[in-house]
Amino acid sequence: MTLSSAASHIILFDGECKLCSAWVPFVIKRDPNAKFKFCSVQSPKGQLLLNAIGLPTDSYETMVLIVNQQPFFKSEAFFKITKELSYPWPLINAFRLFPLKLRDWGYDRIALNRYRLFGRNNYCIIPTSDIRERFL
């Protein structure tokens, strides 16, 4: 799978991270136009996409949003996603006023401690039939 053969808005997430896995249903519930597709970085397709954008396939330090073949990372991915969600979530983009370095520093503090703070799953999300088409 290459970026050009993938959907136009893909969220790559760590399927073992409880916080990351909780993010997926959060987005699905607030994405009325079903704009986003989801792919676990541990899946074969996720591994191919990570490889295509030059990220390691054995350690995961950021959620990735791929929009029309362009990857976004860390806080920028977060803000681009929340901008597309139903009201009031786009309002959180007011925090984009902070410099990218500061936003990414905050993102990194959570990302680097996510397993310790939120725990780890021993399983992958198994989508129900009504959202199955949202997963790659």
Short mmCIF file of N, CA and C in Angstrom, two decimals, residues 5-131:
data_model
loop_
_atom_site.label_atom_id
_atom_site.label_comp_id
_atom_site.label_asym_id
_atom_site.label_seq_id
_atom_site.Cartn_x
_atom_site.Cartn_y
_atom_site.Cartn_z
N SER A 5 -2.48 5.16 -2.87
CA SER A 5 -3.57 4.18 -3.00
C SER A 5 -4.46 4.14 -1.76
N ALA A 6 -4.16 4.98 -0.77
CA ALA A 6 -4.92 4.98 0.48
C ALA A 6 -6.03 6.01 0.43
N ALA A 7 -6.89 5.98 1.45
CA ALA A 7 -7.97 6.95 1.58
C ALA A 7 -7.38 8.35 1.77
N SER A 8 -8.21 9.39 1.65
CA SER A 8 -7.69 10.76 1.68
C SER A 8 -7.43 11.29 3.09
N HIS A 9 -8.08 10.75 4.13
CA HIS A 9 -7.88 11.20 5.51
C HIS A 9 -7.71 9.97 6.40
N ILE A 10 -6.47 9.63 6.72
CA ILE A 10 -6.18 8.42 7.49
C ILE A 10 -5.53 8.81 8.81
N ILE A 11 -6.06 8.25 9.88
CA ILE A 11 -5.45 8.41 11.20
C ILE A 11 -4.74 7.10 11.54
N LEU A 12 -3.42 7.16 11.66
CA LEU A 12 -2.63 6.02 12.10
C LEU A 12 -2.50 6.12 13.62
N PHE A 13 -2.88 5.06 14.32
CA PHE A 13 -2.87 5.09 15.78
C PHE A 13 -2.24 3.83 16.34
N ASP A 14 -1.73 3.94 17.56
CA ASP A 14 -1.12 2.81 18.27
C ASP A 14 -2.25 1.97 18.87
N GLY A 15 -2.50 0.82 18.29
CA GLY A 15 -3.58 -0.05 18.73
C GLY A 15 -3.36 -0.66 20.10
N GLU A 16 -2.15 -0.64 20.61
CA GLU A 16 -1.87 -1.18 21.94
C GLU A 16 -2.07 -0.15 23.05
N CYS A 17 -2.11 1.12 22.70
CA CYS A 17 -2.25 2.20 23.67
C CYS A 17 -3.73 2.43 23.97
N LYS A 18 -4.08 2.38 25.25
CA LYS A 18 -5.49 2.58 25.63
C LYS A 18 -5.98 3.99 25.29
N LEU A 19 -5.13 4.99 25.47
CA LEU A 19 -5.52 6.35 25.12
C LEU A 19 -5.76 6.47 23.61
N CYS A 20 -4.83 5.95 22.84
CA CYS A 20 -4.94 6.02 21.38
C CYS A 20 -6.17 5.26 20.89
N SER A 21 -6.41 4.10 21.47
CA SER A 21 -7.57 3.30 21.09
C SER A 21 -8.88 3.97 21.48
N ALA A 22 -8.88 4.73 22.57
CA ALA A 22 -10.07 5.48 22.97
C ALA A 22 -10.30 6.68 22.05
N TRP A 23 -9.24 7.19 21.46
CA TRP A 23 -9.32 8.32 20.53
C TRP A 23 -10.13 7.95 19.30
N VAL A 24 -10.00 6.71 18.83
CA VAL A 24 -10.69 6.28 17.61
C VAL A 24 -12.22 6.39 17.76
N PRO A 25 -12.86 5.76 18.75
CA PRO A 25 -14.32 5.92 18.86
C PRO A 25 -14.74 7.36 19.17
N PHE A 26 -13.87 8.11 19.86
CA PHE A 26 -14.15 9.52 20.11
C PHE A 26 -14.29 10.27 18.78
N VAL A 27 -13.34 10.06 17.88
CA VAL A 27 -13.37 10.72 16.57
C VAL A 27 -14.57 10.22 15.76
N ILE A 28 -14.78 8.92 15.73
CA ILE A 28 -15.88 8.36 14.94
C ILE A 28 -17.21 8.99 15.36
N LYS A 29 -17.44 9.11 16.64
CA LYS A 29 -18.70 9.66 17.15
C LYS A 29 -18.89 11.13 16.76
N ARG A 30 -17.80 11.84 16.57
CA ARG A 30 -17.87 13.28 16.29
C ARG A 30 -17.51 13.63 14.85
N ASP A 31 -17.44 12.64 14.00
CA ASP A 31 -17.10 12.81 12.58
C ASP A 31 -18.33 12.46 11.74
N PRO A 32 -19.32 13.35 11.70
CA PRO A 32 -20.60 13.02 11.08
C PRO A 32 -20.52 12.70 9.59
N ASN A 33 -19.51 13.19 8.91
CA ASN A 33 -19.38 12.93 7.47
C ASN A 33 -18.48 11.74 7.18
N ALA A 34 -18.04 11.05 8.22
CA ALA A 34 -17.16 9.87 8.08
C ALA A 34 -15.97 10.18 7.19
N LYS A 35 -15.34 11.32 7.45
CA LYS A 35 -14.19 11.76 6.67
C LYS A 35 -12.95 10.93 6.96
N PHE A 36 -12.80 10.52 8.23
CA PHE A 36 -11.57 9.85 8.65
C PHE A 36 -11.68 8.34 8.55
N LYS A 37 -10.58 7.74 8.10
CA LYS A 37 -10.38 6.29 8.13
C LYS A 37 -9.29 6.04 9.18
N PHE A 38 -9.26 4.83 9.69
CA PHE A 38 -8.36 4.50 10.78
C PHE A 38 -7.52 3.28 10.44
N CYS A 39 -6.29 3.30 10.94
CA CYS A 39 -5.39 2.18 10.69
C CYS A 39 -4.43 2.04 11.87
N SER A 40 -4.43 0.89 12.48
CA SER A 40 -3.50 0.61 13.57
C SER A 40 -2.09 0.49 13.00
N VAL A 41 -1.11 1.09 13.70
CA VAL A 41 0.27 1.02 13.22
C VAL A 41 0.82 -0.40 13.31
N GLN A 42 0.19 -1.25 14.13
CA GLN A 42 0.66 -2.63 14.26
C GLN A 42 0.15 -3.51 13.12
N SER A 43 -0.84 -3.06 12.37
CA SER A 43 -1.39 -3.87 11.28
C SER A 43 -0.44 -3.86 10.07
N PRO A 44 -0.58 -4.84 9.19
CA PRO A 44 0.27 -4.84 7.99
C PRO A 44 0.12 -3.55 7.16
N LYS A 45 -1.09 -3.05 7.00
CA LYS A 45 -1.28 -1.80 6.25
C LYS A 45 -0.66 -0.62 6.99
N GLY A 46 -0.81 -0.62 8.32
CA GLY A 46 -0.19 0.43 9.12
C GLY A 46 1.32 0.43 8.98
N GLN A 47 1.92 -0.75 8.99
CA GLN A 47 3.37 -0.88 8.83
C GLN A 47 3.81 -0.35 7.46
N LEU A 48 3.04 -0.65 6.43
CA LEU A 48 3.37 -0.15 5.09
C LEU A 48 3.27 1.37 5.01
N LEU A 49 2.23 1.93 5.64
CA LEU A 49 2.07 3.38 5.63
C LEU A 49 3.19 4.06 6.42
N LEU A 50 3.55 3.51 7.57
CA LEU A 50 4.67 4.07 8.34
C LEU A 50 5.94 4.06 7.50
N ASN A 51 6.17 2.95 6.85
CA ASN A 51 7.35 2.82 5.99
C ASN A 51 7.32 3.86 4.87
N ALA A 52 6.14 4.07 4.28
CA ALA A 52 6.00 5.01 3.16
C ALA A 52 6.31 6.45 3.57
N ILE A 53 6.06 6.79 4.83
CA ILE A 53 6.33 8.17 5.27
C ILE A 53 7.64 8.28 6.06
N GLY A 54 8.39 7.18 6.10
CA GLY A 54 9.72 7.21 6.69
C GLY A 54 9.77 7.15 8.21
N LEU A 55 8.71 6.62 8.84
CA LEU A 55 8.72 6.47 10.29
C LEU A 55 9.10 5.05 10.66
N PRO A 56 9.68 4.86 11.85
CA PRO A 56 10.03 3.50 12.27
C PRO A 56 8.77 2.64 12.41
N THR A 57 8.95 1.35 12.15
CA THR A 57 7.82 0.42 12.23
C THR A 57 7.84 -0.39 13.52
N ASP A 58 8.76 -0.07 14.41
CA ASP A 58 8.85 -0.84 15.66
C ASP A 58 8.70 0.01 16.92
N SER A 59 8.61 1.32 16.78
CA SER A 59 8.35 2.20 17.93
C SER A 59 7.45 3.33 17.44
N TYR A 60 6.49 3.71 18.29
CA TYR A 60 5.46 4.65 17.88
C TYR A 60 5.39 5.79 18.87
N GLU A 61 5.78 6.97 18.42
CA GLU A 61 5.82 8.11 19.32
C GLU A 61 4.83 9.20 18.94
N THR A 62 4.07 9.00 17.88
CA THR A 62 3.13 10.02 17.45
C THR A 62 1.96 9.39 16.71
N MET A 63 0.82 10.01 16.88
CA MET A 63 -0.30 9.71 16.01
C MET A 63 0.04 10.40 14.69
N VAL A 64 -0.39 9.82 13.60
CA VAL A 64 -0.13 10.41 12.29
C VAL A 64 -1.47 10.61 11.59
N LEU A 65 -1.63 11.77 11.00
CA LEU A 65 -2.77 12.03 10.14
C LEU A 65 -2.22 12.19 8.74
N ILE A 66 -2.76 11.43 7.81
CA ILE A 66 -2.37 11.56 6.41
C ILE A 66 -3.56 12.16 5.67
N VAL A 67 -3.36 13.35 5.10
CA VAL A 67 -4.41 14.03 4.35
C VAL A 67 -3.92 14.19 2.92
N ASN A 68 -4.63 13.55 2.00
CA ASN A 68 -4.25 13.63 0.59
C ASN A 68 -2.75 13.40 0.38
N GLN A 69 -2.26 12.33 0.99
CA GLN A 69 -0.89 11.86 0.86
C GLN A 69 0.13 12.66 1.66
N GLN A 70 -0.29 13.70 2.38
CA GLN A 70 0.65 14.49 3.18
C GLN A 70 0.51 14.12 4.65
N PRO A 71 1.59 13.69 5.30
CA PRO A 71 1.52 13.32 6.72
C PRO A 71 1.64 14.54 7.64
N PHE A 72 0.91 14.47 8.73
CA PHE A 72 1.00 15.45 9.81
C PHE A 72 1.23 14.67 11.10
N PHE A 73 2.00 15.27 12.00
CA PHE A 73 2.42 14.57 13.19
C PHE A 73 2.08 15.37 14.45
N LYS A 74 2.06 14.68 15.56
CA LYS A 74 1.96 15.25 16.90
C LYS A 74 0.81 16.24 17.01
N SER A 75 1.08 17.44 17.57
CA SER A 75 -0.01 18.39 17.82
C SER A 75 -0.67 18.86 16.53
N GLU A 76 0.10 18.95 15.46
CA GLU A 76 -0.49 19.40 14.19
C GLU A 76 -1.53 18.39 13.70
N ALA A 77 -1.25 17.11 13.84
CA ALA A 77 -2.24 16.08 13.49
C ALA A 77 -3.48 16.21 14.37
N PHE A 78 -3.26 16.38 15.67
CA PHE A 78 -4.36 16.52 16.62
C PHE A 78 -5.27 17.68 16.24
N PHE A 79 -4.68 18.84 15.97
CA PHE A 79 -5.48 20.02 15.64
C PHE A 79 -6.17 19.89 14.29
N LYS A 80 -5.54 19.28 13.32
CA LYS A 80 -6.19 19.08 12.02
C LYS A 80 -7.39 18.14 12.16
N ILE A 81 -7.29 17.17 13.03
CA ILE A 81 -8.42 16.25 13.26
C ILE A 81 -9.55 16.98 13.97
N THR A 82 -9.24 17.65 15.08
CA THR A 82 -10.31 18.31 15.85
C THR A 82 -11.00 19.40 15.04
N LYS A 83 -10.29 20.00 14.11
CA LYS A 83 -10.89 21.04 13.26
C LYS A 83 -12.03 20.48 12.42
N GLU A 84 -11.98 19.19 12.11
CA GLU A 84 -12.99 18.57 11.24
C GLU A 84 -14.14 17.92 12.03
N LEU A 85 -14.04 17.90 13.34
CA LEU A 85 -15.08 17.25 14.16
C LEU A 85 -16.27 18.18 14.36
N SER A 86 -17.36 17.61 14.86
CA SER A 86 -18.55 18.40 15.12
C SER A 86 -18.32 19.37 16.28
N TYR A 87 -19.09 20.43 16.28
CA TYR A 87 -19.02 21.45 17.33
C TYR A 87 -19.23 20.81 18.70
N PRO A 88 -18.49 21.17 19.70
CA PRO A 88 -17.61 22.33 19.90
C PRO A 88 -16.13 22.03 19.68
N TRP A 89 -15.79 20.83 19.23
CA TRP A 89 -14.38 20.41 19.16
C TRP A 89 -13.49 21.26 18.29
N PRO A 90 -13.97 21.87 17.20
CA PRO A 90 -13.06 22.75 16.44
C PRO A 90 -12.56 23.95 17.25
N LEU A 91 -13.28 24.32 18.31
CA LEU A 91 -12.86 25.46 19.13
C LEU A 91 -11.51 25.23 19.81
N ILE A 92 -11.15 23.97 20.00
CA ILE A 92 -9.88 23.66 20.64
C ILE A 92 -8.69 24.15 19.80
N ASN A 93 -8.96 24.46 18.53
CA ASN A 93 -7.90 24.96 17.65
C ASN A 93 -7.41 26.34 18.06
N ALA A 94 -8.08 26.98 18.99
CA ALA A 94 -7.58 28.26 19.52
C ALA A 94 -6.20 28.07 20.14
N PHE A 95 -5.90 26.86 20.61
CA PHE A 95 -4.60 26.57 21.21
C PHE A 95 -3.48 26.48 20.17
N ARG A 96 -3.83 26.54 18.90
CA ARG A 96 -2.80 26.58 17.85
C ARG A 96 -2.02 27.89 17.89
N LEU A 97 -2.52 28.86 18.66
CA LEU A 97 -1.80 30.12 18.81
C LEU A 97 -0.45 29.91 19.49
N PHE A 98 -0.35 28.86 20.30
CA PHE A 98 0.92 28.57 20.95
C PHE A 98 1.92 28.08 19.90
N PRO A 99 3.18 28.39 20.08
CA PRO A 99 4.19 27.94 19.10
C PRO A 99 4.21 26.41 18.97
N LEU A 100 4.49 25.95 17.77
CA LEU A 100 4.52 24.52 17.47
C LEU A 100 5.45 23.78 18.43
N LYS A 101 6.61 24.34 18.72
CA LYS A 101 7.56 23.68 19.63
C LYS A 101 6.94 23.42 20.99
N LEU A 102 6.21 24.39 21.51
CA LEU A 102 5.57 24.25 22.81
C LEU A 102 4.43 23.22 22.74
N ARG A 103 3.63 23.29 21.67
CA ARG A 103 2.53 22.32 21.50
C ARG A 103 3.08 20.90 21.40
N ASP A 104 4.12 20.72 20.60
CA ASP A 104 4.69 19.38 20.44
C ASP A 104 5.39 18.91 21.71
N TRP A 105 5.95 19.81 22.49
CA TRP A 105 6.53 19.44 23.78
C TRP A 105 5.44 18.85 24.68
N GLY A 106 4.29 19.51 24.75
CA GLY A 106 3.17 19.00 25.53
C GLY A 106 2.67 17.66 25.00
N TYR A 107 2.58 17.55 23.68
CA TYR A 107 2.16 16.30 23.06
C TYR A 107 3.13 15.18 23.44
N ASP A 108 4.41 15.48 23.34
CA ASP A 108 5.43 14.47 23.65
C ASP A 108 5.36 14.00 25.10
N ARG A 109 5.06 14.91 26.04
CA ARG A 109 4.97 14.51 27.44
C ARG A 109 3.89 13.44 27.61
N ILE A 110 2.78 13.60 26.94
CA ILE A 110 1.70 12.60 27.02
C ILE A 110 2.09 11.34 26.25
N ALA A 111 2.55 11.51 25.01
CA ALA A 111 2.86 10.37 24.15
C ALA A 111 3.94 9.47 24.75
N LEU A 112 4.97 10.06 25.30
CA LEU A 112 6.07 9.26 25.83
C LEU A 112 5.72 8.54 27.13
N ASN A 113 4.65 8.97 27.79
CA ASN A 113 4.22 8.35 29.05
C ASN A 113 2.86 7.69 28.94
N ARG A 114 2.36 7.53 27.73
CA ARG A 114 0.98 7.06 27.54
C ARG A 114 0.71 5.67 28.10
N TYR A 115 1.64 4.75 27.98
CA TYR A 115 1.43 3.40 28.50
C TYR A 115 1.38 3.43 30.03
N ARG A 116 2.27 4.20 30.63
CA ARG A 116 2.31 4.29 32.09
C ARG A 116 1.07 5.00 32.62
N LEU A 117 0.63 6.06 31.94
CA LEU A 117 -0.52 6.84 32.40
C LEU A 117 -1.86 6.18 32.12
N PHE A 118 -1.99 5.55 30.95
CA PHE A 118 -3.30 5.05 30.51
C PHE A 118 -3.37 3.53 30.36
N GLY A 119 -2.23 2.88 30.26
CA GLY A 119 -2.21 1.43 30.14
C GLY A 119 -2.06 0.96 28.71
N ARG A 120 -2.00 -0.36 28.61
CA ARG A 120 -1.78 -1.03 27.32
C ARG A 120 -2.87 -2.04 27.08
N ASN A 121 -3.30 -2.14 25.83
CA ASN A 121 -4.25 -3.17 25.43
C ASN A 121 -3.49 -4.42 25.02
N ASN A 122 -4.07 -5.57 25.27
CA ASN A 122 -3.51 -6.83 24.78
C ASN A 122 -4.27 -7.30 23.55
N TYR A 123 -5.05 -6.41 22.98
CA TYR A 123 -5.91 -6.76 21.85
C TYR A 123 -6.05 -5.54 20.94
N CYS A 124 -6.52 -5.78 19.73
CA CYS A 124 -6.79 -4.70 18.79
C CYS A 124 -8.28 -4.37 18.83
N ILE A 125 -8.61 -3.16 18.39
CA ILE A 125 -10.01 -2.79 18.26
C ILE A 125 -10.65 -3.68 17.20
N ILE A 126 -11.78 -4.25 17.53
CA ILE A 126 -12.53 -5.02 16.55
C ILE A 126 -13.76 -4.19 16.21
N PRO A 127 -13.76 -3.58 15.04
CA PRO A 127 -14.86 -2.69 14.70
C PRO A 127 -16.17 -3.43 14.48
N THR A 128 -17.25 -2.78 14.91
CA THR A 128 -18.58 -3.34 14.66
C THR A 128 -18.92 -3.17 13.19
N SER A 129 -19.93 -3.88 12.74
CA SER A 129 -20.28 -3.87 11.32
C SER A 129 -20.63 -2.47 10.81
N ASP A 130 -21.19 -1.61 11.67
CA ASP A 130 -21.59 -0.28 11.21
C ASP A 130 -20.40 0.67 11.01
N ILE A 131 -19.22 0.34 11.55
CA ILE A 131 -18.04 1.21 11.34
C ILE A 131 -16.88 0.47 10.68
#
